[in-house]
Amino acid sequence: MAEMLFGKPVADAISECLVPRIEALRKAQGSSEHDMTSGAIIPKLAIVRVGERPDDLSYERGALKRADALGIEVEVRSFPEDTSEDELVGALERINLDERIHGCLLFRPLPPSLDEARVCNALLPAKDVDGITTGSLAGVFMDQPWGFPPCTAQACVELLDHYGIEVAGKRVVVVGRSLVIGKPVAMMLLAKNATVTLCHSRSQDLGAICQEAEVVLFATGRARAYGEEFISVGQTVLDVGINIDEAGDLCGDVDFDEVEDTAHAITPVPRGIGSVTTAVLMQHVVEAAERAAKAS
Ligand code: NDP
């Protein structure tokens, strides 16, 4: 039976580390007019949401709950489905100028009529706490703190670190090459000296490639698609997928029941990687506030 790599202990450990950092910011003397008045820097996140998709609302509720527990402020700016591109760009530009806001989360995908790249890049990388700008992603690829990596990609790395799973010198296969997870997590694991293979829908012999790795990460959005022919004895399996199966149940990309006796360790879905993501979001907001304080 594989060891279960639950997300909650990872998220709790991240949150615990943030407590003294938030306290130090509160005691710091802010440099802006606003901060001088209050005599404190309170990390603050802006959430920008277009429409009312259930996934976004559910993530928003989780973020609000975690922020509240930590004393991080959150301001939700919601827009109707028919919001124009210029309106959204304007909202992000106002957030850029607002010294009380340190980080911004923009829910995606945006409605198809909007140019997502233009909207995303209206945000300053310094406030881009979920890695949606070109500047943040360039930072991930060049291993530079120009913005922040996408929270889910970082959550995978945090989970491996928390459970002491060393990737340096190991073969790691990442299945899925989106800019949200696959590509950034591959670069982040490469920066940790893993030997990374990045696979996608056109990869041939995927099962054999996966079985050769010590660590395999699935982020494809295919319900229970990866079973025993992808997994070998002793492997660590990270399942990033969040899917609804034919019966309407939440499940990952991995066929858990089929691989749990073969893998050495595995993240469950739910209660795996997904549970770490909002904690990483808060970590990024605090980091953004610290960077802003240092810069001023
Ligand atoms: P995308 O649809 O953007 O990307 C899916 C990737 O999977 C693509 O690169 C695609 O390849 C690849 N893929 C599709 N089919 C196959 C196949 N048969 N074999 C190999 N690769 C395949 O999805 P996301 O990256 O946004 O999300 C992936 C999953 O992660 C989803 O289930 C999503 O819900 C979940 N997710 C979880 C989060 C969390 O917090 N845990 C956060 C965000 C997403 P190609 O490029 O060739 O098309």
CSV table of C-alpha atoms and ligand atoms in Angstrom, one decimal:
chain,number,residue,atom,x,y,z
A,1,MET,CA,0.0,0.0,0.0
A,2,ALA,CA,1.5,3.3,-1.1
A,3,GLU,CA,2.2,6.1,1.4
A,4,MET,CA,-0.5,8.8,1.2
A,5,LEU,CA,1.0,12.2,0.5
A,6,PHE,CA,-1.8,14.3,1.9
A,7,GLY,CA,-1.9,18.0,1.2
A,8,LYS,CA,-3.2,19.3,4.6
A,9,PRO,CA,0.1,18.8,6.6
A,10,VAL,CA,2.0,20.6,3.8
A,11,ALA,CA,-0.5,23.5,3.8
A,12,ASP,CA,-0.5,23.7,7.6
A,13,ALA,CA,3.3,23.8,7.6
A,14,ILE,CA,3.4,26.6,5.0
A,15,SER,CA,0.8,28.6,7.0
A,16,GLU,CA,2.7,28.1,10.2
A,17,CYS,CA,5.9,29.6,8.6
A,18,LEU,CA,3.9,32.6,7.5
A,19,VAL,CA,2.7,33.6,11.0
A,20,PRO,CA,6.0,35.2,12.1
A,21,ARG,CA,6.5,36.8,8.7
A,22,ILE,CA,3.1,38.4,8.8
A,23,GLU,CA,3.7,39.6,12.4
A,24,ALA,CA,7.1,41.1,11.3
A,25,LEU,CA,5.3,43.0,8.5
A,26,ARG,CA,2.7,44.3,10.9
A,27,LYS,CA,5.4,45.6,13.2
A,28,ALA,CA,7.3,47.2,10.2
A,29,GLN,CA,6.9,50.9,9.6
A,30,GLY,CA,5.4,51.3,6.2
A,31,SER,CA,6.8,53.9,3.8
A,32,SER,CA,3.6,54.9,2.0
A,33,GLU,CA,1.2,57.5,3.2
A,34,HIS,CA,-1.3,54.8,4.0
A,35,ASP,CA,1.1,52.6,5.9
A,36,MET,CA,2.6,55.5,7.9
A,37,THR,CA,-0.9,56.3,9.1
A,38,SER,CA,-1.6,52.7,10.3
A,39,GLY,CA,2.1,52.1,11.3
A,40,ALA,CA,1.9,48.6,9.8
A,41,ILE,CA,2.0,46.6,6.6
A,42,ILE,CA,-0.9,44.2,6.3
A,43,PRO,CA,-0.5,41.8,3.4
A,44,LYS,CA,-3.4,42.2,1.0
A,45,LEU,CA,-4.6,40.1,-1.9
A,46,ALA,CA,-7.0,41.3,-4.6
A,47,ILE,CA,-9.1,38.7,-6.3
A,48,VAL,CA,-10.4,39.6,-9.8
A,49,ARG,CA,-13.3,37.4,-11.0
A,50,VAL,CA,-15.3,37.6,-14.2
A,51,GLY,CA,-18.6,35.8,-13.9
A,52,GLU,CA,-19.6,33.2,-11.3
A,53,ARG,CA,-18.1,29.9,-12.3
A,54,PRO,CA,-18.6,27.4,-9.4
A,55,ASP,CA,-14.9,26.4,-9.6
A,56,ASP,CA,-13.8,30.0,-9.1
A,57,LEU,CA,-16.3,30.6,-6.3
A,58,SER,CA,-15.2,27.5,-4.5
A,59,TYR,CA,-11.5,28.4,-4.8
A,60,GLU,CA,-12.3,32.0,-3.7
A,61,ARG,CA,-14.1,30.7,-0.6
A,62,GLY,CA,-11.0,28.6,0.3
A,63,ALA,CA,-8.7,31.5,-0.3
A,64,LEU,CA,-10.9,33.8,1.9
A,65,LYS,CA,-10.9,31.3,4.7
A,66,ARG,CA,-7.2,30.7,4.7
A,67,ALA,CA,-6.4,34.5,4.4
A,68,ASP,CA,-8.8,35.2,7.3
A,69,ALA,CA,-7.1,32.6,9.5
A,70,LEU,CA,-3.7,34.2,8.8
A,71,GLY,CA,-4.7,37.9,9.0
A,72,ILE,CA,-4.2,38.6,5.3
A,73,GLU,CA,-6.7,41.0,3.8
A,74,VAL,CA,-8.6,40.1,0.7
A,75,GLU,CA,-10.6,42.4,-1.6
A,76,VAL,CA,-12.8,40.7,-4.2
A,77,ARG,CA,-13.5,42.6,-7.4
A,78,SER,CA,-16.1,40.8,-9.4
A,79,PHE,CA,-17.2,41.7,-12.9
A,80,PRO,CA,-20.1,40.5,-15.1
A,81,GLU,CA,-19.5,38.0,-18.0
A,82,ASP,CA,-19.8,40.8,-20.5
A,83,THR,CA,-17.1,43.0,-19.1
A,84,SER,CA,-14.9,44.5,-21.8
A,85,GLU,CA,-11.1,43.9,-22.1
A,86,ASP,CA,-10.4,47.6,-21.4
A,87,GLU,CA,-12.4,47.5,-18.2
A,88,LEU,CA,-10.4,44.5,-16.9
A,89,VAL,CA,-7.1,46.0,-18.0
A,90,GLY,CA,-8.1,49.2,-16.2
A,91,ALA,CA,-9.0,47.3,-13.0
A,92,LEU,CA,-5.6,45.6,-13.1
A,93,GLU,CA,-3.8,48.9,-13.7
A,94,ARG,CA,-5.5,50.4,-10.7
A,95,ILE,CA,-4.4,47.4,-8.6
A,96,ASN,CA,-0.8,48.0,-9.8
A,97,LEU,CA,-1.0,51.5,-8.5
A,98,ASP,CA,-2.6,50.6,-5.2
A,99,GLU,CA,0.2,50.4,-2.6
A,100,ARG,CA,-2.1,48.6,-0.1
A,101,ILE,CA,-2.5,45.6,-2.5
A,102,HIS,CA,0.5,43.4,-2.7
A,103,GLY,CA,-0.8,40.5,-4.8
A,104,CYS,CA,-3.6,39.8,-7.3
A,105,LEU,CA,-5.3,36.6,-8.4
A,106,LEU,CA,-7.2,36.8,-11.7
A,107,PHE,CA,-9.4,33.8,-12.3
A,108,ARG,CA,-9.1,32.1,-15.7
A,109,PRO,CA,-10.1,31.2,-18.3
A,110,LEU,CA,-11.5,34.6,-19.1
A,111,PRO,CA,-14.6,34.7,-21.5
A,112,PRO,CA,-13.4,33.8,-25.0
A,113,SER,CA,-14.1,37.2,-26.4
A,114,LEU,CA,-11.3,38.7,-24.3
A,115,ASP,CA,-7.6,38.6,-25.2
A,116,GLU,CA,-6.3,36.8,-22.2
A,117,ALA,CA,-2.6,37.5,-22.8
A,118,ARG,CA,-3.3,41.3,-23.0
A,119,VAL,CA,-5.4,41.2,-19.8
A,120,CYS,CA,-2.9,39.1,-17.9
A,121,ASN,CA,0.1,41.2,-18.9
A,122,ALA,CA,-1.6,44.3,-17.6
A,123,LEU,CA,-0.7,43.1,-14.2
A,124,LEU,CA,2.8,43.9,-12.8
A,125,PRO,CA,4.8,40.8,-12.3
A,126,ALA,CA,5.6,42.0,-8.8
A,127,LYS,CA,1.9,41.6,-7.9
A,128,ASP,CA,1.4,38.5,-10.0
A,129,VAL,CA,1.1,35.9,-7.2
A,130,ASP,CA,-0.2,33.2,-9.5
A,131,GLY,CA,2.3,33.3,-12.3
A,132,ILE,CA,0.1,34.5,-15.2
A,133,THR,CA,2.3,37.2,-16.6
A,134,THR,CA,5.1,36.8,-19.2
A,135,GLY,CA,7.4,38.4,-16.6
A,136,SER,CA,6.6,35.8,-13.9
A,137,LEU,CA,7.0,32.9,-16.3
A,138,ALA,CA,10.3,34.3,-17.6
A,139,GLY,CA,11.4,34.3,-14.0
A,140,VAL,CA,10.4,30.7,-13.6
A,141,PHE,CA,12.4,29.7,-16.7
A,142,MET,CA,15.4,31.8,-15.7
A,143,ASP,CA,15.2,30.9,-12.0
A,144,GLN,CA,14.8,34.6,-11.1
A,145,PRO,CA,12.3,36.2,-8.7
A,146,TRP,CA,10.8,38.6,-11.2
A,147,GLY,CA,7.3,37.6,-10.2
A,148,PHE,CA,5.9,34.3,-8.9
A,149,PRO,CA,5.4,30.8,-10.2
A,150,PRO,CA,1.9,29.5,-10.7
A,151,CYS,CA,0.6,28.3,-7.3
A,152,THR,CA,-0.2,24.8,-8.3
A,153,ALA,CA,3.3,24.2,-9.8
A,154,GLN,CA,4.8,25.5,-6.6
A,155,ALA,CA,2.4,23.4,-4.6
A,156,CYS,CA,3.9,20.3,-6.2
A,157,VAL,CA,7.4,21.3,-5.3
A,158,GLU,CA,6.4,22.2,-1.7
A,159,LEU,CA,4.7,18.8,-1.3
A,160,LEU,CA,7.9,16.9,-2.5
A,161,ASP,CA,10.0,19.1,-0.1
A,162,HIS,CA,7.7,18.5,2.8
A,163,TYR,CA,7.7,14.7,2.5
A,164,GLY,CA,11.5,14.7,2.0
A,165,ILE,CA,11.3,13.4,-1.5
A,166,GLU,CA,14.6,14.3,-3.1
A,167,VAL,CA,14.6,14.9,-6.9
A,168,ALA,CA,18.2,15.9,-7.4
A,169,GLY,CA,19.7,13.5,-9.9
A,170,LYS,CA,16.4,11.5,-10.2
A,171,ARG,CA,14.4,10.9,-13.3
A,172,VAL,CA,11.1,12.9,-13.1
A,173,VAL,CA,8.4,12.6,-15.8
A,174,VAL,CA,5.8,15.4,-16.1
A,175,VAL,CA,2.8,14.5,-18.2
A,176,GLY,CA,1.0,17.7,-19.4
A,177,ARG,CA,2.7,20.8,-20.8
A,178,SER,CA,0.3,23.7,-19.9
A,179,LEU,CA,1.7,27.0,-18.7
A,180,VAL,CA,-0.3,26.6,-15.5
A,181,ILE,CA,1.4,23.4,-14.4
A,182,GLY,CA,3.4,21.2,-16.7
A,183,LYS,CA,5.9,23.6,-18.2
A,184,PRO,CA,6.6,25.7,-15.0
A,185,VAL,CA,6.8,22.6,-12.7
A,186,ALA,CA,9.2,21.0,-15.2
A,187,MET,CA,11.5,24.0,-15.0
A,188,MET,CA,11.2,24.2,-11.2
A,189,LEU,CA,12.2,20.6,-10.8
A,190,LEU,CA,15.0,21.1,-13.3
A,191,ALA,CA,16.2,23.9,-11.1
A,192,LYS,CA,16.3,21.3,-8.3
A,193,ASN,CA,18.6,19.2,-10.4
A,194,ALA,CA,16.0,16.6,-11.5
A,195,THR,CA,16.4,15.0,-14.9
A,196,VAL,CA,13.1,16.0,-16.3
A,197,THR,CA,11.1,14.6,-19.2
A,198,LEU,CA,8.1,16.6,-20.3
A,199,CYS,CA,5.4,14.6,-22.0
A,200,HIS,CA,2.1,15.6,-23.8
A,201,SER,CA,-0.7,14.2,-25.9
A,202,ARG,CA,1.6,13.4,-28.8
A,203,SER,CA,4.2,11.5,-26.7
A,204,GLN,CA,4.7,8.0,-27.9
A,205,ASP,CA,5.3,5.0,-25.5
A,206,LEU,CA,4.1,7.2,-22.6
A,207,GLY,CA,3.6,4.2,-20.3
A,208,ALA,CA,7.3,3.0,-20.8
A,209,ILE,CA,8.6,6.6,-20.3
A,210,CYS,CA,6.6,7.0,-17.1
A,211,GLN,CA,7.7,3.6,-15.7
A,212,GLU,CA,11.4,4.5,-16.0
A,213,ALA,CA,11.0,7.5,-13.7
A,214,GLU,CA,11.5,7.7,-9.9
A,215,VAL,CA,8.9,10.5,-9.7
A,216,VAL,CA,5.9,10.9,-12.1
A,217,LEU,CA,3.5,13.9,-12.2
A,218,PHE,CA,0.3,13.8,-14.1
A,219,ALA,CA,-1.5,17.1,-15.0
A,220,THR,CA,-3.6,16.3,-18.0
A,221,GLY,CA,-7.3,16.6,-16.9
A,222,ARG,CA,-8.2,13.0,-17.9
A,223,ALA,CA,-10.2,11.2,-15.3
A,224,ARG,CA,-8.5,8.0,-14.0
A,225,ALA,CA,-6.6,7.7,-17.3
A,226,TYR,CA,-3.3,6.4,-15.9
A,227,GLY,CA,-3.3,2.9,-14.4
A,228,GLU,CA,-0.8,0.2,-13.7
A,229,GLU,CA,0.9,0.3,-17.2
A,230,PHE,CA,2.2,3.8,-16.3
A,231,ILE,CA,3.5,3.1,-12.8
A,232,SER,CA,6.4,1.0,-11.5
A,233,VAL,CA,7.4,-0.3,-8.1
A,234,GLY,CA,8.9,2.3,-5.7
A,235,GLN,CA,7.7,5.4,-7.6
A,236,THR,CA,6.4,8.6,-6.2
A,237,VAL,CA,3.2,9.7,-8.0
A,238,LEU,CA,1.9,13.2,-8.0
A,239,ASP,CA,-1.7,13.5,-9.3
A,240,VAL,CA,-2.5,17.1,-10.1
A,241,GLY,CA,-5.7,16.4,-12.1
A,242,ILE,CA,-9.1,17.5,-10.7
A,243,ASN,CA,-11.8,15.8,-12.7
A,244,ILE,CA,-15.4,14.7,-12.4
A,245,ASP,CA,-15.9,11.1,-13.5
A,246,GLU,CA,-18.9,9.6,-15.2
A,247,ALA,CA,-20.6,9.0,-11.9
A,248,GLY,CA,-20.2,12.7,-11.0
A,249,ASP,CA,-17.4,12.0,-8.4
A,250,LEU,CA,-14.3,14.0,-8.0
A,251,CYS,CA,-11.2,12.1,-9.1
A,252,GLY,CA,-7.6,12.6,-10.3
A,253,ASP,CA,-5.8,11.7,-13.5
A,254,VAL,CA,-4.5,8.5,-11.9
A,255,ASP,CA,-6.5,5.3,-11.4
A,256,PHE,CA,-5.7,5.3,-7.7
A,257,ASP,CA,-7.1,1.8,-7.0
A,258,GLU,CA,-5.1,0.3,-9.8
A,259,VAL,CA,-1.7,1.7,-8.7
A,260,GLU,CA,-1.9,2.1,-4.9
A,261,ASP,CA,-0.2,-1.3,-4.3
A,262,THR,CA,2.6,-0.6,-6.8
A,263,ALA,CA,3.6,3.0,-6.1
A,264,HIS,CA,5.8,3.9,-3.1
A,265,ALA,CA,3.9,7.1,-2.4
A,266,ILE,CA,0.9,8.9,-4.0
A,267,THR,CA,-1.1,12.1,-3.7
A,268,PRO,CA,-4.8,11.4,-3.3
A,269,VAL,CA,-7.5,13.4,-5.1
A,270,PRO,CA,-9.2,15.1,-3.3
A,271,ARG,CA,-7.0,16.0,-0.3
A,272,GLY,CA,-3.7,16.1,-2.2
A,273,ILE,CA,-2.0,18.8,-4.3
A,274,GLY,CA,-5.2,20.9,-4.5
A,275,SER,CA,-5.2,21.4,-0.7
A,276,VAL,CA,-1.7,23.0,-0.9
A,277,THR,CA,-2.5,25.6,-3.5
A,278,THR,CA,-4.3,28.3,-1.4
A,279,ALA,CA,-1.5,28.0,1.2
A,280,VAL,CA,1.0,28.7,-1.6
A,281,LEU,CA,-1.1,31.7,-2.7
A,282,MET,CA,-0.9,33.2,0.8
A,283,GLN,CA,2.9,32.5,0.8
A,284,HIS,CA,3.2,34.5,-2.4
A,285,VAL,CA,1.1,37.4,-1.1
A,286,VAL,CA,3.3,37.6,2.0
A,287,GLU,CA,6.5,37.4,-0.1
A,288,ALA,CA,5.1,40.2,-2.4
A,289,ALA,CA,4.5,42.4,0.7
A,290,GLU,CA,8.0,41.7,2.0
A,291,ARG,CA,9.5,42.5,-1.4
A,292,ALA,CA,7.5,45.7,-1.6
A,293,ALA,CA,8.6,46.7,1.9
A,294,LYS,CA,12.2,46.0,1.1
A,295,ALA,CA,12.0,48.0,-2.2
A,296,SER,CA,10.6,51.0,-0.4
B,1,NDP,P1,-4.7,21.8,-20.0
B,1,NDP,O1,-5.9,21.3,-20.7
B,1,NDP,O2,-4.3,23.2,-20.2
B,1,NDP,O3,-3.4,20.9,-20.4
B,1,NDP,C1,-3.5,19.5,-20.4
B,1,NDP,C2,-2.2,18.9,-20.8
B,1,NDP,O4,-2.3,17.5,-20.8
B,1,NDP,C3,-1.8,19.3,-22.2
B,1,NDP,O5,-0.4,19.6,-22.3
B,1,NDP,C4,-2.1,18.1,-23.1
B,1,NDP,O6,-1.2,17.8,-24.1
B,1,NDP,C5,-1.9,17.0,-22.0
B,1,NDP,N1,-2.6,15.8,-22.4
B,1,NDP,C6,-3.9,15.7,-22.8
B,1,NDP,N2,-4.2,14.5,-23.1
B,1,NDP,C7,-3.1,13.7,-23.0
B,1,NDP,C8,-2.8,12.4,-23.2
B,1,NDP,N3,-3.6,11.5,-23.7
B,1,NDP,N4,-1.5,12.0,-22.9
B,1,NDP,C9,-0.6,12.8,-22.5
B,1,NDP,N5,-0.8,14.1,-22.3
B,1,NDP,C10,-2.1,14.6,-22.5
B,1,NDP,O7,-4.9,21.5,-18.4
B,1,NDP,P2,-4.2,22.2,-17.1
B,1,NDP,O8,-2.8,22.0,-17.1
B,1,NDP,O9,-4.8,23.5,-16.9
B,1,NDP,O10,-4.9,21.2,-16.0
B,1,NDP,C11,-4.6,19.8,-15.9
B,1,NDP,C12,-5.3,19.2,-14.8
B,1,NDP,O11,-4.9,19.8,-13.5
B,1,NDP,C13,-6.8,19.4,-14.8
B,1,NDP,O12,-7.4,18.2,-14.3
B,1,NDP,C14,-7.1,20.5,-13.9
B,1,NDP,O13,-8.4,20.5,-13.3
B,1,NDP,C15,-6.0,20.3,-12.8
B,1,NDP,N6,-5.7,21.5,-12.1
B,1,NDP,C16,-5.4,21.3,-10.7
B,1,NDP,C17,-5.1,22.4,-10.0
B,1,NDP,C18,-4.9,22.1,-8.5
B,1,NDP,O14,-4.8,23.1,-7.7
B,1,NDP,N7,-4.6,20.9,-8.1
B,1,NDP,C19,-5.0,23.7,-10.5
B,1,NDP,C20,-5.1,23.8,-12.0
B,1,NDP,C21,-5.5,22.7,-12.7
B,1,NDP,P3,-1.1,18.8,-25.4
B,1,NDP,O15,-0.3,20.0,-25.0
B,1,NDP,O16,-0.4,18.0,-26.4
B,1,NDP,O17,-2.5,19.1,-25.8
